Amino acid sequence: MCGIIGCVGREDDTLDVLVHGLSKLEYRGYDSAGVALSGDRVDVCKKSGKIEDLKGALEPRSIGGAAGIGHTRWSTHGPPTDANAHPHLDCTGDVAVVHNGIIENYQSLRDELVAVGHTFKSDTDTEVVPHLVEDALADGADNEAAVREAIDRLDGSYAVAVVVSGDDTIYAARNDSPLVLGIDDEDEGRPAYYLASDVPAFRDFTDRVVYLADGEFATLSADGWRVSDVDGNAVDKDVDTVDWDPEETGKSGYDHFMLKEIHEQPRAIRQCLRGRVDEMAATVDIGDLGDLSPTGVQFVACGTSYHAALYGANLLRNAGIPAQAFLASEYATSPPPIGDALVVGVTQSGETADTLSALREARKRGARTLAVTNTVGSTVARECDHELYIRAGPEIGVAASKTFASQLAALNLFTLGTTRVDGKRDIISALRDLPSNIQAILDESQAKAVAETYVDSDAYFFIGRGLQYPVALEGALKMKEITYKHAEGFAAGELKHGPLALVTEDTPVFAVVTGDGEMARKTIGNVKEVEARNAPVVAVTDGQSDVGRYVDAVLEVPETHPQAAAVLANVQLQLVSYYVADELGRSIDKPRNLAKSVTVE
Ligand code: F6R
């Protein structure tokens, strides 16, 4: 996810402070970085790759100025190149901009600006901003008014920071993307002010912060800071003090990245849906992918992504499209794709060797390929014919959490956008409700208490049917990865065909039962089978069925469409695994023997 740092009021070390701030934002994941300083002119240096690459590019140059902004970019529009790295400049080179988020109307703005003679140097949505500021300046606006005019034109999510040559001020605005000010004016000496997407970027310099709200505009100069509303009226802001240890701030106060990422799921889903669904019209816009009209689909994926693929295949079959999911490492033995079938690789990292190899095999077999991935510019995105980004933001914890939720959301978009599935309006509205429903679970979950009750168990089993079967598999994978305890997921109906022999009073069974239809009734039958063997049962349920009568504990999820229910049930299971692992003192973010990106077959 992109990161922003800015500072004013430092005597001679503005650049050092910016580079330090960028290094503190590295944990968010990024693929390029850059800085802009404004003095008599605006000086910019930016580089794809790591902060070390940026430092290398800075070394031979003397770049200085009283106000500076910096950025770590995680690609969403255009690959990670020097040109696409932030800051972006206008045609005159006098206005520099960094931006987090997605500008939904950037294409129409860009067309408009090109038509009146602006030249663009990058593929990014961000670059429209400096050109809009340039136009407003040319029309006679002062610097602040010009930035405000530009911001007014943007739809979408943004945290934006702007510097203009000859002006030692940073102008900033936010909508749906975090921005926080750092205030260092209490000690003797010259005051300094900071701006960042995340407190860690300036936490080494001050612990006094002002959080901007959506729609607010900030100006920072050596003379002070000011926050105003969209109409320019001053807003009275509290200055808070953060008491986090600077070393821990990357986790924003969470004990582990995984817990932070579990809590980021509402935001990740919003990002995935943004600009792609129209609830009023009941339509989904996934660009050219909407024209794919596959007659059959094969999914290839590994691990958690394979569970998402199983779910995706189920969605497509429900929409009348023959679809199957294959473990990528077994794809060579699968039946060849038929006709103009599409082969879809689901991969968070975009670098998983097994998945890349299966997709290469699919291409040899003459299939068209689509990458469903989190990583712009990844090998899978470069090699496939088409790509659909899940936009979850970087995931630091080795065990996948928010990216699974975003994969499920993206696969819903794919199904809605390419098929004539019934009940589109209901599905879209359930997708729209996902962020608030996930938040309700995060706020009220009893998963910690359940984890404490069953932490000493011998093994854990997970059962589910239909769309909840992949969730059962994912629940078990998460449990084994981060707790190192034995865990298995089963299709609920399969228990009695063998695994039931493993069930004892020391093996809790997590049953995912949502809705009150035939699937739920049958799974309740399976719950009774394990209950009769004295196994403790925990139901993850929306309360529509009477499963609660037969179980030892209930983890509730809000009632919703069955396709969204899978995402919700998974959140409860993620939390259970997390808290069991935490009780056991495991290395949650970096489980033994595992890597985030598996680049060998
Ligand atoms: C599980 C996990 C792995 C990955 C798998 C595929 O928590 O993270 O099972 O899902 O290695 O990785 P990607 O999605 O990057 O292809």
Short mmCIF file of C-alpha atoms and ligand atoms in Angstrom, two decimals, residues 302-305 346-350 352 355 398-400 407 474 477-478 481 596 598, ligand 1:
data_model
loop_
_atom_site.label_atom_id
_atom_site.label_comp_id
_atom_site.label_asym_id
_atom_site.label_seq_id
_atom_site.Cartn_x
_atom_site.Cartn_y
_atom_site.Cartn_z
CA CYS A 302 -2.31 -22.95 -4.47
CA GLY A 303 -3.05 -22.85 -0.74
CA THR A 304 -5.42 -20.11 0.34
CA SER A 305 -5.76 -18.93 -3.26
CA VAL A 346 -5.64 -16.89 -8.59
CA THR A 347 -2.48 -15.72 -6.82
CA GLN A 348 -1.97 -13.02 -4.22
CA SER A 349 1.72 -12.55 -4.90
CA GLY A 350 1.56 -13.16 -8.63
CA THR A 352 3.90 -18.49 -7.13
CA THR A 355 0.58 -21.26 -10.49
CA VAL A 398 2.90 -14.74 5.85
CA ALA A 399 -0.51 -16.34 6.35
CA ALA A 400 -3.00 -14.89 3.90
CA GLN A 407 -10.10 -12.63 -3.72
CA GLU A 474 -9.31 -22.24 4.69
CA LEU A 477 -5.19 -24.20 6.75
CA LYS A 478 -5.01 -21.03 8.84
CA GLU A 481 -0.10 -22.65 9.59
CA LYS A 596 5.14 -15.35 1.74
CA VAL A 598 6.77 -19.50 -2.99
C1 F6R B 1 -1.75 -19.50 3.27
C2 F6R B 1 -0.89 -18.92 2.27
C3 F6R B 1 -0.47 -19.78 1.13
C4 F6R B 1 -0.66 -19.04 -0.20
C5 F6R B 1 -0.09 -19.87 -1.36
C6 F6R B 1 -0.35 -19.21 -2.68
O1 F6R B 1 -2.02 -18.60 4.30
O2 F6R B 1 -0.55 -17.77 2.32
O3 F6R B 1 -1.16 -20.99 1.12
O4 F6R B 1 -2.02 -18.82 -0.37
O5 F6R B 1 1.28 -20.05 -1.18
O6 F6R B 1 0.22 -17.94 -2.72
P1 F6R B 1 -0.23 -16.90 -3.80
O7 F6R B 1 -1.64 -16.52 -3.54
O8 F6R B 1 0.71 -15.75 -3.64
O9 F6R B 1 -0.10 -17.56 -5.14
#
